[in-house]
Short mmCIF file of C-alpha atoms in Angstrom, two decimals:
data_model
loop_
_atom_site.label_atom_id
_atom_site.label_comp_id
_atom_site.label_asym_id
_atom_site.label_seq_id
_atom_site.Cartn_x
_atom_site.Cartn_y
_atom_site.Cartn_z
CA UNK S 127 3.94 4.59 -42.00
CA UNK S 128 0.58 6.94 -41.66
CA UNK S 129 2.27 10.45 -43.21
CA UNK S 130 3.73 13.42 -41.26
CA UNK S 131 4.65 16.39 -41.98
CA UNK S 132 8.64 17.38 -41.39
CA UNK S 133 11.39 19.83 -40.10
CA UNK S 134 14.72 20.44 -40.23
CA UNK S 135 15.97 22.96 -37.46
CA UNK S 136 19.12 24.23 -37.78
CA UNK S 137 19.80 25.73 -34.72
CA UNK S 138 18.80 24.93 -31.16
CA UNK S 139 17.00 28.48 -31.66
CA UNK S 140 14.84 27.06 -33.96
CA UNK S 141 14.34 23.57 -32.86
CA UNK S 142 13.19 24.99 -29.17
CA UNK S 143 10.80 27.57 -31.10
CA UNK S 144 9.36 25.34 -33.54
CA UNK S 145 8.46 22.80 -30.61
CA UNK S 146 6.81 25.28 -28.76
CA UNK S 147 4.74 26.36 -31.76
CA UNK S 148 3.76 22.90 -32.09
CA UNK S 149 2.92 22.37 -28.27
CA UNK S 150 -0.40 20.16 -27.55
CA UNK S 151 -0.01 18.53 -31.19
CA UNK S 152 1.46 15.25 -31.42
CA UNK S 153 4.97 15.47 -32.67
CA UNK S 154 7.90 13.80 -32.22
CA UNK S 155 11.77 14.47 -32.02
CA UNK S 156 14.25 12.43 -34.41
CA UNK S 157 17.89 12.05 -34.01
CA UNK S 158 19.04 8.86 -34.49
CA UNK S 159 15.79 6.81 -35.09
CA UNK S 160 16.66 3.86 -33.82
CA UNK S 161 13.99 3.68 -31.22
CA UNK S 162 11.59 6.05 -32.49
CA UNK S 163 11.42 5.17 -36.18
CA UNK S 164 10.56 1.11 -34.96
CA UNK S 165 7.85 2.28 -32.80
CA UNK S 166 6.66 4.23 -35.80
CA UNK S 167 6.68 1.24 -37.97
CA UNK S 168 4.91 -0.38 -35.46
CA UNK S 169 2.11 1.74 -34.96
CA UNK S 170 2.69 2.12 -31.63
CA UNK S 171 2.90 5.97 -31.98
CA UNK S 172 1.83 8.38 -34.81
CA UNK S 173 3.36 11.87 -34.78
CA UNK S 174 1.72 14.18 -37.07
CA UNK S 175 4.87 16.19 -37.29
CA UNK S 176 8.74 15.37 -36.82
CA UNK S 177 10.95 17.49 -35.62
CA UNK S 178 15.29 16.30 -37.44
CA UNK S 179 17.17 17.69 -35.24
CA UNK S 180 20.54 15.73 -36.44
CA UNK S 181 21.32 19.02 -38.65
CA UNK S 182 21.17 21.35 -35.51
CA UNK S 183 25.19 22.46 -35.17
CA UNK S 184 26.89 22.51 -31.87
CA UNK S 185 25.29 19.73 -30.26
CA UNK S 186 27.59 16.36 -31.20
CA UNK S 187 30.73 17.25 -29.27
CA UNK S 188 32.49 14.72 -26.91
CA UNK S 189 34.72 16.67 -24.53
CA UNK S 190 36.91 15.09 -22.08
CA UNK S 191 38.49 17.35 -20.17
CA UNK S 192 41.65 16.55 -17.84
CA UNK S 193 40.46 16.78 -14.21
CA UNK S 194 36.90 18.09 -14.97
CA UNK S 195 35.08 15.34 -15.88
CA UNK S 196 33.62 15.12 -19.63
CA UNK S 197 30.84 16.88 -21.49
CA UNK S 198 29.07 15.23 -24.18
CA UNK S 199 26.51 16.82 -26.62
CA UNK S 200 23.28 15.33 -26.73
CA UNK S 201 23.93 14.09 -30.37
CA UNK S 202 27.22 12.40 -29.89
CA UNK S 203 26.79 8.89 -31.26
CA UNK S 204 27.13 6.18 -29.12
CA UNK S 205 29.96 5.09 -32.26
CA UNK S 206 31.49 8.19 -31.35
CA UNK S 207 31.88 7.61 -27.88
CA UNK S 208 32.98 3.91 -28.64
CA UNK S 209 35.96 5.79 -30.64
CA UNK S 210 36.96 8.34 -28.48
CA UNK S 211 40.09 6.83 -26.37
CA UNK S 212 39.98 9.62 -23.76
CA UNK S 213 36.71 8.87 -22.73
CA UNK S 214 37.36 5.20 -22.74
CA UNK S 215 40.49 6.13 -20.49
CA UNK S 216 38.92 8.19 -18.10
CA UNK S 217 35.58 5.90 -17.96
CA UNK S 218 36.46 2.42 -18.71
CA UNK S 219 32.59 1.47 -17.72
CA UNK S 220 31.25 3.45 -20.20
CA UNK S 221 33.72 1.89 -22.49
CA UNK S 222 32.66 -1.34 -22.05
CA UNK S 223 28.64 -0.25 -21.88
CA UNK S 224 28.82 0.94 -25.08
CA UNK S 225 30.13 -2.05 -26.97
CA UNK S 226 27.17 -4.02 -25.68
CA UNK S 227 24.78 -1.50 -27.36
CA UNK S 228 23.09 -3.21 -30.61
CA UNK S 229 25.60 -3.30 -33.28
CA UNK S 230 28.32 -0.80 -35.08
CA UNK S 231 25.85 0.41 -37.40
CA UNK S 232 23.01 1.17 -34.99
CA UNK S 233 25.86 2.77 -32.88
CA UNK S 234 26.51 5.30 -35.93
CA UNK S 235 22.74 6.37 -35.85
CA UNK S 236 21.51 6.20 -32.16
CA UNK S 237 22.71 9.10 -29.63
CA UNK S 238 23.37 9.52 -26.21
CA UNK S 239 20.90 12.22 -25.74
CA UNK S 240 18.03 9.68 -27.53
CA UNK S 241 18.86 7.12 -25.37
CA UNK S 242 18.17 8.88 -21.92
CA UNK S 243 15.28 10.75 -23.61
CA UNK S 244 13.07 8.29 -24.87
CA UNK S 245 12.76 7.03 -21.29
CA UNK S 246 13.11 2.66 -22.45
CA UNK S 247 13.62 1.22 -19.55
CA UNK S 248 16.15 -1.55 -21.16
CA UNK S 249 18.21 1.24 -22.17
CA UNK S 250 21.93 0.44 -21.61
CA UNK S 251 23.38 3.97 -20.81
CA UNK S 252 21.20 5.14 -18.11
CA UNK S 253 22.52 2.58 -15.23
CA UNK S 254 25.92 3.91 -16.36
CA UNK S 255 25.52 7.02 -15.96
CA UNK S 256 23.24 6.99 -12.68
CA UNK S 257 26.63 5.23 -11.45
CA UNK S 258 29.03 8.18 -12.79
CA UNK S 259 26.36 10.67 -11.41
CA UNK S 260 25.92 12.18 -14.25
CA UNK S 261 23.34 15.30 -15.30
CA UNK S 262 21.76 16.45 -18.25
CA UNK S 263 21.20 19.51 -19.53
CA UNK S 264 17.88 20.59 -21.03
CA UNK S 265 17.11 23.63 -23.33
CA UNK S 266 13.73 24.79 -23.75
CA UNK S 267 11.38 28.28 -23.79
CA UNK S 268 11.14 28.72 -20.38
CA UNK S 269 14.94 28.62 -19.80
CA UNK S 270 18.09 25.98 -19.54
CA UNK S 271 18.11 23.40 -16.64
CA UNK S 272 20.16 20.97 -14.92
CA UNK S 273 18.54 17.48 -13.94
CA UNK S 274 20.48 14.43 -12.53
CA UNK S 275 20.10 11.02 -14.63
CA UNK S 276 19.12 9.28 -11.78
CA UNK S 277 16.36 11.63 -11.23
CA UNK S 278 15.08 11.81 -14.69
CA UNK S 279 13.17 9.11 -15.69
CA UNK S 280 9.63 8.87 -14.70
CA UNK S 281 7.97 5.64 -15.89
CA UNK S 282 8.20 3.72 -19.13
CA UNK S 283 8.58 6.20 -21.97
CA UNK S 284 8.19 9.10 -19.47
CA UNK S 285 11.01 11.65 -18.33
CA UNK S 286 10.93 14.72 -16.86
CA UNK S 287 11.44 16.52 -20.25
CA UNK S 288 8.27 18.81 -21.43
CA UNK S 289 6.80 18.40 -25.09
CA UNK S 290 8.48 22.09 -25.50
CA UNK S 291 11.85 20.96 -24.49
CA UNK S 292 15.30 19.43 -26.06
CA UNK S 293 18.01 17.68 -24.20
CA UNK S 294 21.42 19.50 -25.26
CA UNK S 295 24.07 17.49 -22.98
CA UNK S 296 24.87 15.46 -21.08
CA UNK S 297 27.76 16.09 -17.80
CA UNK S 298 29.85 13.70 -16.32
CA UNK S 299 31.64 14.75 -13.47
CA UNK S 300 35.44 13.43 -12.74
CA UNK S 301 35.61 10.22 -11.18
CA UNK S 302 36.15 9.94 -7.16
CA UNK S 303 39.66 8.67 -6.95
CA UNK S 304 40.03 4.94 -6.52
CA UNK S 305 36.70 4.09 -7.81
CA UNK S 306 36.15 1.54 -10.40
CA UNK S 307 33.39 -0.04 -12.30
CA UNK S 308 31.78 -2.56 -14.60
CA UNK S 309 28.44 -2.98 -16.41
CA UNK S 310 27.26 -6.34 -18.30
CA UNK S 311 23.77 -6.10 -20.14
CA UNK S 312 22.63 -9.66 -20.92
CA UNK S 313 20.64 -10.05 -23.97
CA UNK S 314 18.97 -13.06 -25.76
CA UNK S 315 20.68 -11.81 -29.32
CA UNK S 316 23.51 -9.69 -29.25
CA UNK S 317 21.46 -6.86 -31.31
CA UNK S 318 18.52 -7.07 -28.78
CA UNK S 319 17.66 -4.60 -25.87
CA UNK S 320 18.61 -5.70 -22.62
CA UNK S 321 16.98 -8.86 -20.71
CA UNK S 322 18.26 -6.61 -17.36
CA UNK S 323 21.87 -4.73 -17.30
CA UNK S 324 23.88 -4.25 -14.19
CA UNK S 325 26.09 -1.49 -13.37
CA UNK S 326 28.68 -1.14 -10.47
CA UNK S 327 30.84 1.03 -9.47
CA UNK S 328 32.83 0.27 -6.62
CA UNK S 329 35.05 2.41 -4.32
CA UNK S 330 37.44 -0.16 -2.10
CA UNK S 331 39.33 0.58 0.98
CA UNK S 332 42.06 -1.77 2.22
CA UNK S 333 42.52 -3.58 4.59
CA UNK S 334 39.62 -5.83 4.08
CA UNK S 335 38.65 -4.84 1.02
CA UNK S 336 35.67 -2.66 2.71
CA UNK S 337 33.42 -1.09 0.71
CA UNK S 338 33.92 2.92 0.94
CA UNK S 339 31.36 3.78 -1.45
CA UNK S 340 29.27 1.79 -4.29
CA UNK S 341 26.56 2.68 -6.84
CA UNK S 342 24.14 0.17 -8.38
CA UNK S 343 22.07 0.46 -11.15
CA UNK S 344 19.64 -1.92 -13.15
CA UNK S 345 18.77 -1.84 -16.58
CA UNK S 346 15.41 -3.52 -17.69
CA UNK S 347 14.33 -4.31 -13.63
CA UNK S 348 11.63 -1.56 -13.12
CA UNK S 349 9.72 0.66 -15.51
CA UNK S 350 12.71 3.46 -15.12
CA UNK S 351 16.47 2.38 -14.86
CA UNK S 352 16.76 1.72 -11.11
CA UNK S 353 19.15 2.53 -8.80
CA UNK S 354 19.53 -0.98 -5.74
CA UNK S 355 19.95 1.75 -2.92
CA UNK S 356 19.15 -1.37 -0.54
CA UNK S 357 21.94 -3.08 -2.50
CA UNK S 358 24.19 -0.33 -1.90
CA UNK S 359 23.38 0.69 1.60
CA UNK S 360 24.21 -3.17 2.67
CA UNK S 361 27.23 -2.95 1.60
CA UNK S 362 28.39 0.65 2.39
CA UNK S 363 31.12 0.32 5.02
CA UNK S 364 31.34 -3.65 5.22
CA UNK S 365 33.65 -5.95 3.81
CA UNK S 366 33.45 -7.13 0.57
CA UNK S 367 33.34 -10.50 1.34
CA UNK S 368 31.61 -12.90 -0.78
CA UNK S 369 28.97 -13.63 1.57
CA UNK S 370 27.98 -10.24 2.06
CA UNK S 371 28.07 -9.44 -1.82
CA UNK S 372 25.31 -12.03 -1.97
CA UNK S 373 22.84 -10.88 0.52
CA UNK S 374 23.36 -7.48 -1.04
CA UNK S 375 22.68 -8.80 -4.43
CA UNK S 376 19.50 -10.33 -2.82
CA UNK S 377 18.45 -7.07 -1.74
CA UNK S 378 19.19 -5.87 -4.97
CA UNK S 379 17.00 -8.35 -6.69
CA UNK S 380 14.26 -7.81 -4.17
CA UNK S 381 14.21 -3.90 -5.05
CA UNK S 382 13.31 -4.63 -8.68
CA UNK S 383 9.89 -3.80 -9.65
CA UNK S 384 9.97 -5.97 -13.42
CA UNK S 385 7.32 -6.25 -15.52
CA UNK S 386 4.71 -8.90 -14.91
CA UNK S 387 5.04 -10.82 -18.21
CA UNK S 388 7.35 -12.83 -19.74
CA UNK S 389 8.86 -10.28 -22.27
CA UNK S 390 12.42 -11.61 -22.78
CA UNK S 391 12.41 -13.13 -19.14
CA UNK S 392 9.56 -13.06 -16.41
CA UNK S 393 10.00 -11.47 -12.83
CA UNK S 394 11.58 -14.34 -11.27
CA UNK S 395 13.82 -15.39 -13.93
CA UNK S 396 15.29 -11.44 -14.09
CA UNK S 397 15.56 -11.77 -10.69
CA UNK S 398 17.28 -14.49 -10.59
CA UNK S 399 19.80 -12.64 -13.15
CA UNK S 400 19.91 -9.32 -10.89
CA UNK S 401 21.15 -11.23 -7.76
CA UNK S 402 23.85 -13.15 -10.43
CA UNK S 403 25.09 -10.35 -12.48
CA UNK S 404 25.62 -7.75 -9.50
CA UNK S 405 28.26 -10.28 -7.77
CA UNK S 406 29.59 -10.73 -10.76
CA UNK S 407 29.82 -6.94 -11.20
CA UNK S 408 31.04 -5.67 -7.99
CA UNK S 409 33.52 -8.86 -8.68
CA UNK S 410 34.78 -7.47 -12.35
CA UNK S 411 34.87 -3.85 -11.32
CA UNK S 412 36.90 -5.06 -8.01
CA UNK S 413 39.26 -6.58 -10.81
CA UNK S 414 39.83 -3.18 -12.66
CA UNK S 415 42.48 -0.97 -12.27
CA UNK S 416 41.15 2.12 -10.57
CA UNK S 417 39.35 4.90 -12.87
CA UNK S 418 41.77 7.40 -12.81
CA UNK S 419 41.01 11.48 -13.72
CA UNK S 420 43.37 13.37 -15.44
CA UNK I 1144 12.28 28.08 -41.02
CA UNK I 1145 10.02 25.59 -43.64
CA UNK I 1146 8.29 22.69 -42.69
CA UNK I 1147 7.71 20.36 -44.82
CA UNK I 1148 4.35 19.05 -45.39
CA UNK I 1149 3.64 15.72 -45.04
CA UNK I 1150 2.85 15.33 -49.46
CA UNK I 1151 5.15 14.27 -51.69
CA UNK I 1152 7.67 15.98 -53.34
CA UNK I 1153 10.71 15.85 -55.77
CA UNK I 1154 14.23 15.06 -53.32
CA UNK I 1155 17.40 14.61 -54.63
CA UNK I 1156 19.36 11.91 -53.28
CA UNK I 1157 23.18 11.50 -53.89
CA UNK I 1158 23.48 7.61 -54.45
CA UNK I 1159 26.92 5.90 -56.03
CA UNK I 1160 27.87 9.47 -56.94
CA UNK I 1161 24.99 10.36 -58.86
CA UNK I 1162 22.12 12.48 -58.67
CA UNK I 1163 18.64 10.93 -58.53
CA UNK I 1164 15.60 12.52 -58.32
CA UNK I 1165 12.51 11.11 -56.59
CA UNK I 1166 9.06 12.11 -55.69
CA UNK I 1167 9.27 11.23 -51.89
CA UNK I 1168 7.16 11.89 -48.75
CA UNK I 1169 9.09 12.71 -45.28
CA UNK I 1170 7.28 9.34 -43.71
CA UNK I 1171 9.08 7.14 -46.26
CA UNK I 1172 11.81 5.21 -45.62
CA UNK I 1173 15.46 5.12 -47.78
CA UNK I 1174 15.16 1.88 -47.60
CA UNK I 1175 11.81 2.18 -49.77
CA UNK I 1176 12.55 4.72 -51.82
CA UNK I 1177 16.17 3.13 -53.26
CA UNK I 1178 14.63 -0.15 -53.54
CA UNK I 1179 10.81 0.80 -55.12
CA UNK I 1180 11.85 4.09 -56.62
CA UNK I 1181 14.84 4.10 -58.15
CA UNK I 1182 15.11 0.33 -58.52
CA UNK I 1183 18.42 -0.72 -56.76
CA UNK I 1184 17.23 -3.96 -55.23
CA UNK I 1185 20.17 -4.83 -54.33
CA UNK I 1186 19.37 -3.39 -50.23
CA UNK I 1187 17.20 -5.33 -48.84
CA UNK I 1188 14.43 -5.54 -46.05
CA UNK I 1189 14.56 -7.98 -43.63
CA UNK I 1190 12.71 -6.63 -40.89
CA UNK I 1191 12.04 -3.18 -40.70
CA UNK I 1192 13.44 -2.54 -37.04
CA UNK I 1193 16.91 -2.40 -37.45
CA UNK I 1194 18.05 -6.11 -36.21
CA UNK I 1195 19.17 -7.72 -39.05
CA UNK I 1196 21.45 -6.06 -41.29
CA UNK I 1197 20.18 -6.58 -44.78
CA UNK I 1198 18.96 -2.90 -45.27
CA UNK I 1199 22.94 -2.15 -44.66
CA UNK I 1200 23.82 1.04 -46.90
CA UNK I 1201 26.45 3.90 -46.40
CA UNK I 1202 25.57 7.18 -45.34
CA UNK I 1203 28.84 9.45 -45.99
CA UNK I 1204 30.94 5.95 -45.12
CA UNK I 1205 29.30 5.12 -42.22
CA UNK I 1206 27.38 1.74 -42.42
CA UNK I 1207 23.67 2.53 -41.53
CA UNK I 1208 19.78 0.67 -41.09
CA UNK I 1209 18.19 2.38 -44.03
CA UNK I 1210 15.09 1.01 -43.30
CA UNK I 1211 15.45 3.24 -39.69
CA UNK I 1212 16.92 6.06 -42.05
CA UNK I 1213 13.35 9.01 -43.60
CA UNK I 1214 14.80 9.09 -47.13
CA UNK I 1215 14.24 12.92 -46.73
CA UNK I 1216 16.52 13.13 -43.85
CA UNK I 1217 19.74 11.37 -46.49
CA UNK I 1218 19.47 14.70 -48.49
CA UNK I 1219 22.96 15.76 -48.75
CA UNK I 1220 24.94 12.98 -47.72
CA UNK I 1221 27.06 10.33 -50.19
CA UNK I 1222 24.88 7.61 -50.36
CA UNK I 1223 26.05 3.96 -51.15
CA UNK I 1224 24.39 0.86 -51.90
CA UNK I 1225 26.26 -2.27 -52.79
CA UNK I 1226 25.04 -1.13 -56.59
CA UNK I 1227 27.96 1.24 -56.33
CA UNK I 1228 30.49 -0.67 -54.22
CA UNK I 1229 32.87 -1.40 -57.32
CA UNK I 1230 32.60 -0.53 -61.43
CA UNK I 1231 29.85 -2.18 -63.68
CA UNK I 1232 31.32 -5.89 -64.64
CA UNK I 1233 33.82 -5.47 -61.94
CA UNK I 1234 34.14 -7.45 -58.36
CA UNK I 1235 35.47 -5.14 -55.35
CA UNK I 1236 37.74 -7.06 -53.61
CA UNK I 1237 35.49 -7.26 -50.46
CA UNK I 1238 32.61 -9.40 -53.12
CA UNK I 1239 35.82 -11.46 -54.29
CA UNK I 1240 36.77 -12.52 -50.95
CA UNK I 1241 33.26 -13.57 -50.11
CA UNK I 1242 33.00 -15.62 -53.46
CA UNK I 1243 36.35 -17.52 -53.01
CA UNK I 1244 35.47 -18.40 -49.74
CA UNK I 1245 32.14 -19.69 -50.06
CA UNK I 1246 30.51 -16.97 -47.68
CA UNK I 1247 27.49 -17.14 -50.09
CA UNK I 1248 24.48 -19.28 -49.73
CA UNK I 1249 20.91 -17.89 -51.10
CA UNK I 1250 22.63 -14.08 -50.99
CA UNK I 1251 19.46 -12.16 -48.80
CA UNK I 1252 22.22 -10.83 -46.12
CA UNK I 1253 25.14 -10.37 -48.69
CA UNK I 1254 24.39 -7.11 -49.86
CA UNK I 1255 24.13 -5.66 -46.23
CA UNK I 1256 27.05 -8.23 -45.11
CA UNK I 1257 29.35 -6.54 -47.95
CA UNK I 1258 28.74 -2.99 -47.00
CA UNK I 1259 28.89 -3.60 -43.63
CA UNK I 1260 32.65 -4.56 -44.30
CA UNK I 1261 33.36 -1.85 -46.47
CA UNK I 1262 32.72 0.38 -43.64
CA UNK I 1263 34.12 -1.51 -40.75
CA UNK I 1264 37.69 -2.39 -42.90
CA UNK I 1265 37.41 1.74 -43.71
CA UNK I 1266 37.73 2.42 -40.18
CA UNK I 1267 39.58 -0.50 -38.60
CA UNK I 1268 41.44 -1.77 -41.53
CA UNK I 1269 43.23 -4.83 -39.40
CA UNK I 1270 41.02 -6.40 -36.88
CA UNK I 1271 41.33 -9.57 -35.15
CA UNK I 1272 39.23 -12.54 -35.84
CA UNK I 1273 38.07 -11.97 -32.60
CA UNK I 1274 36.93 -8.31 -33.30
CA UNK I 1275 35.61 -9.39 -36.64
CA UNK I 1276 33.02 -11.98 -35.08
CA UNK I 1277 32.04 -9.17 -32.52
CA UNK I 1278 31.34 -6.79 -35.12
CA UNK I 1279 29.49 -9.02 -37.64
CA UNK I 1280 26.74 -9.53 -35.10
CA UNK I 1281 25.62 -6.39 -37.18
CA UNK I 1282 24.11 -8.32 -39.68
CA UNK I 1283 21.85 -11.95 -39.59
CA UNK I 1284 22.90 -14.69 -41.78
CA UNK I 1285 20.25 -17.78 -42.19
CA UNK I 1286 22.15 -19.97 -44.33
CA UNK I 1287 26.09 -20.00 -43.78
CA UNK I 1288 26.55 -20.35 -39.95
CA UNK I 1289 28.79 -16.81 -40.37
CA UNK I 1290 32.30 -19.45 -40.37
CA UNK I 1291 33.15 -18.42 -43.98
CA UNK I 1292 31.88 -15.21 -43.90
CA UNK I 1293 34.32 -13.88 -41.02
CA UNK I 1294 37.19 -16.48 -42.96
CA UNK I 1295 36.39 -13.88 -45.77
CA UNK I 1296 36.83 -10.50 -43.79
CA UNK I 1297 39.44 -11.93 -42.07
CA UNK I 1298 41.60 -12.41 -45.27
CA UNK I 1299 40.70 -9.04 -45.96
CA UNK I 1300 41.90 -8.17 -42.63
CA UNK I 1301 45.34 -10.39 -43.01
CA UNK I 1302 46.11 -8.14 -47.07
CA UNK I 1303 44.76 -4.94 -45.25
CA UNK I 1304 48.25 -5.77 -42.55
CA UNK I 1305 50.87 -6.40 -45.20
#
């Protein structure tokens, strides 16, 4: 790799000044490396200075907290999530996300905060969390702010974070009572990124089922993770029949904005996969027991 | 607070308990310096972007891609490479298990195989075969078909319940 020069912040202090000091200069942030260091390798990016910020304290918490939801430091490893039975309790989607995500040992490395803010499309969190309506938190020099996931991403490798600033957490707010989801990525190896992933989560109302309320999101369908708002406003209110889970999967499908090659699939044949995998999702998620807060 | 600059200079790295010192650069990889510095070939590189497996090492017990690891960034934690699995002349029982059942073909994706078990057993001493297959897809294996390497864990798995 061409050489760079190197720091290890201790404290968010530090990390935020030191990236302000190097504003305008090409540098990068590393936490877990499992995104950054391969485009590195590549060549596809060449930071003259890296910025560790796995040593800053405080920042690697996952805190679930009964009837408010969970809060989740920016450095929590997705292996840490994968082992933490209350948040598996209180959001079986993410629970199941996560074990789709590479392998145990990338798990240990890569972080939640690194995988909303490198902005990859493919990512496998983001459609998650757009469905729990989750926010980040952001630290930086001109003050802390608040921004919604499903807000937050801008374009492929784009987010709304500055070059000055650090994402420090990430919120989840308690689930709505008798809402319950599912997420599937599909993937040509199991280590690979994401082909497209599809995220549901589904808020039933007997008799009917009708649908009270639903969220869909898309992994790998658009150069951000995409929210099928079509998808969703189809269904909103009508039974969830079978029939009308298809024409809303359609809509779904239709929304997508893929990328023009074949990478891993081309449009059509991710399309094809969108309109599949978000029966099947609203499906599985109808199956689940309903999240429940504490 | 420092930063480092992007020349070389001397690092110690913790590895198998010891103390080794290196002449290392932030840009390169663990991966690079345990294998072309301090000679313990036993880690391998497969493909440089974290897929396969065969640069499996321990960082403080946790099984990580040290070719996705900046060797300056391992300063401080208990580094092990299957050099330091079990004693000189000795088999762990993990590299026994493997042997007896024939999980061993031309031995590229043992090394990262092996410590990828160490560290899963460490933390879920008695998975199912089912679990074990899911969590193997960690690492690539080009010869065996992966039948006799999850017989192995799972044997391992089976003594870790009684």
């Amino acid at each position: 790799m061409q050489p760079f020069a190197y720091a290890e912040p201790r404290t968010l202090t530090e990390a935020v000044s030191l990236l302000a000091d190097l504003k305008g200069e090409p540098c990068d942030i590393l936490a877990g490396g499992t995104d950054l260091l391969v485009m590195m390798q590549q060549h596809k990016i060449r930071p003259k200075t890296i910025i560790n910020i796995r040593k800053v304290a405080g920042l690697d918490h996952v805190d679930v907290q009964p009837g408010a939801g969970a809060r989740i430091g920016a450095l929590a490893t997705i292996r840490s999530l994968e082992q933490s039975r209350a948040l598996a309790a209180k959001y079986p989607m993410l629970a199941q996300a996560v074990r789709f995500f590479g392998s145990i040992s990338i798990r240990n490395m890569a972080t939640i905060g690194g995988n909303l803010a490198r902005g990859n499309p493919t990512a496998d969190l983001p459609p998650v969390l757009i469905c729990l309506d989750a926010r980040v938190h952001v630290a930086g020099p001109r003050g802390a702010r608040t921004i919604p996931v499903e807000e937050f991403f801008v374009r492929t490798g784009v987010t709304l974070l500055e070059k000055d600033e650090i994402l420090t957490e990430v919120e989840i707010p308690e689930p709505t009572a008798g809402a319950r989801g599912a997420y599937v990525k599909q993937c040509m190896r199991a280590v690979d990124l994401a082909t497209v992933g599809v995220g549901v989560m589904v808020s039933p109302e007997k008799p009917g089922p009708v649908c009270r309320e639903i969220r869909i999101a898309y992994a790998g369908a658009a150069p951000v993770p995409l929210r099928a708002i079509d998808a969703e406003n189809a269904l909103r209110g009508a039974l969830l029949t079978k029939e009308n889970l298809l024409a809303a999967a359609a809509l779904g499908a239709a929304q997508a904005r893929p990328r023009g090659d074949s990478w891993r699939a081309d449009p059509d044949y991710r399309r094809q996969l969108l309109r599949a995998l978000t029966v099947r999702m609203i499906s599985q998620a109808m199956e689940q027991p309903a999240d429940r807060g504490e | 607070m420092p930063v480092m600059t992007a020349a070389r200079q001397l690092t110690t790295l913790n590895i198998n308990g010891d103390h080794h010192e290196a002449a290392v650069k932030p840009s390169d990889l663990l991966v690079e310096v345990l294998r072309d510095k301090l000679g313990l070939i036993g880690t391998k590189r497969g493909c440089d972007t974290g897929k396969c497996g065969g640069c499996t090492v321990l960082l403080d017990g946790k099984a990580v891609r040290s070719c996705l690891v900046l060797a300056v960034s391992a300063q401080g934690a208990e580094i092990t490479t299957i050099e330091g699995l079990a004693p000189e002349g000795e088999m762990h029982p993990i590299q026994r298990a493997f042997v007896e059942h024939g999980a061993i073909q031309c031995g590229f994706c043992t090394p990262g195989m092996v410590m990828f078990t160490k560290a899963y057993l460490d933390e879920e001493p008695t998975p199912t075969r089912a679990q074990i297959q899911e969590a193997l897809t960690a690492n690539i294996c080009r010869c065996t078909g992966y039948v006799k390497i999850i017989d192995a864990v799972e044997e391992l798995a089976q003594a870790n319940a009684k």
